[in-house]
Structures are given as structure tokens and as C-alpha cells.
Coordinates of C-alpha atoms in Angstrom, one line a residue:
M1 CA 33.9 -41.2 33.0
S2 CA 32.0 -43.6 33.3
R3 CA 28.5 -44.4 30.7
Q4 CA 26.3 -43.0 31.9
Q5 CA 28.6 -39.9 33.3
I6 CA 28.7 -39.6 28.5
T7 CA 24.9 -40.4 28.3
T8 CA 23.7 -37.9 30.6
T9 CA 26.3 -35.4 28.7
V10 CA 25.2 -35.6 26.2
L11 CA 21.4 -35.1 27.1
I12 CA 22.2 -32.4 28.3
V13 CA 23.8 -30.9 25.4
A14 CA 21.5 -32.0 22.8
V15 CA 18.5 -30.2 25.4
V16 CA 20.6 -26.8 25.8
C17 CA 20.9 -26.9 21.1
S18 CA 17.4 -27.6 21.5
A19 CA 16.3 -24.8 23.7
L20 CA 18.3 -23.1 22.1
A21 CA 17.0 -24.1 18.1
V22 CA 13.2 -23.3 19.8
V23 CA 14.5 -19.6 21.0
V24 CA 15.6 -19.0 17.1
A25 CA 13.1 -20.5 15.3
Q26 CA 10.6 -18.3 17.3
H27 CA 13.2 -15.0 16.9
E28 CA 12.1 -15.6 13.3
R29 CA 9.2 -16.5 13.4
R30 CA 8.4 -12.9 15.1
A31 CA 10.5 -11.6 12.4
G32 CA 8.1 -12.7 10.4
F33 CA 5.0 -12.2 11.6
V34 CA 6.5 -8.1 11.6
A35 CA 7.2 -8.0 7.9
L36 CA 3.4 -9.8 7.0
Q37 CA 2.0 -6.9 8.8
D38 CA 3.9 -4.4 7.2
E39 CA 3.2 -5.9 3.7
H40 CA 0.1 -5.6 5.1
D41 CA 0.2 -2.3 5.6
R42 CA 1.6 -1.7 2.4
A43 CA -1.1 -2.6 0.6
D44 CA -3.9 -1.1 2.5
R45 CA -1.5 1.6 1.7
L46 CA -2.1 0.7 -2.3
R47 CA -5.4 0.0 -2.3
E48 CA -6.4 3.6 -1.1
E49 CA -3.4 5.0 -3.5
W50 CA -5.4 2.6 -6.4
S51 CA -9.4 3.8 -5.3
M52 CA -7.9 8.3 -5.1
L53 CA -6.8 7.3 -8.3
Q54 CA -10.1 5.2 -9.8
L55 CA -12.1 8.1 -8.3
E56 CA -9.8 10.5 -10.7
L57 CA -9.2 8.8 -13.7
S58 CA -13.5 9.2 -13.4
A59 CA -13.9 12.2 -11.7
L60 CA -11.3 13.8 -15.9
A61 CA -13.4 10.9 -17.9
G62 CA -16.3 12.5 -16.6
H63 CA -15.4 15.9 -18.0
S64 CA -13.8 14.9 -20.8
R65 CA -17.2 13.2 -22.6
L66 CA -18.6 17.0 -21.3
E67 CA -16.9 18.7 -23.3
R68 CA -16.8 16.4 -26.2
I69 CA -20.9 16.4 -26.6
A70 CA -20.5 19.9 -25.4
R71 CA -18.8 20.4 -28.9
S72 CA -19.9 17.9 -30.8
E73 CA -24.1 17.7 -29.6
L74 CA -23.8 21.5 -28.9
G75 CA -21.6 23.6 -31.3
M76 CA -19.0 25.0 -28.2
G77 CA -16.1 25.6 -28.4
T78 CA -13.7 27.3 -26.5
P79 CA -14.0 31.4 -26.8
G80 CA -11.4 33.3 -28.8
R81 CA -9.1 35.7 -27.5
D82 CA -12.5 38.8 -28.7
D83 CA -14.9 36.8 -27.2
V84 CA -13.8 37.3 -23.3
V85 CA -14.6 40.7 -21.5
I86 CA -13.8 41.0 -18.5
L87 CA -15.2 43.2 -16.2
K88 CA -14.2 44.9 -13.2
R89 CA -15.9 45.1 -9.8
R90 CA -16.5 48.3 -8.1

């Protein structure tokens, strides 16, 4: 084999290896992008859940505040068993 043939063969092998490396890198980049999109979707779901929990917390805090004011300032309380009257509809 001549020197030129060896050089050509080495260059062809180098080009094929380089092309395979490009394909592998592109595949890894796409897989990484898919994973990134999945994490963005997860972050959006968690942000939505956090908002719902904050709304629920504010609703619960509002009820406890009203109950505290009703008990302390208005002297209200839970009615006893004898204080409850049940009306039947005819």
C-alpha cells in the first residue's frame, strides 16, 4: 500500500468517526432538551400546586381569624346540644 492510500484510508476513518460523534452528540442534545422540557412542565405543575395551596391556606386562615374574633370580641361560641333546634319541613 502506498503512502497516499494509507493517508486516504486514515482520513476516511477519521471522517466516519467524526460523523458518528456528531450523530451521538446530536442525540444526547435532543435527549437533554426533552429532559429539560419535562422539568419545565414539572416546575409549572408544582407552581400551580403551590398557588392552590396558598389559596387554601389563606381560606383556612380567614376562617380561623373570623372564629377567633367571634369568640373574643362577640362572645360567640359553639352551641351546646340543648341549644340546637332542628326544624322539620312539611
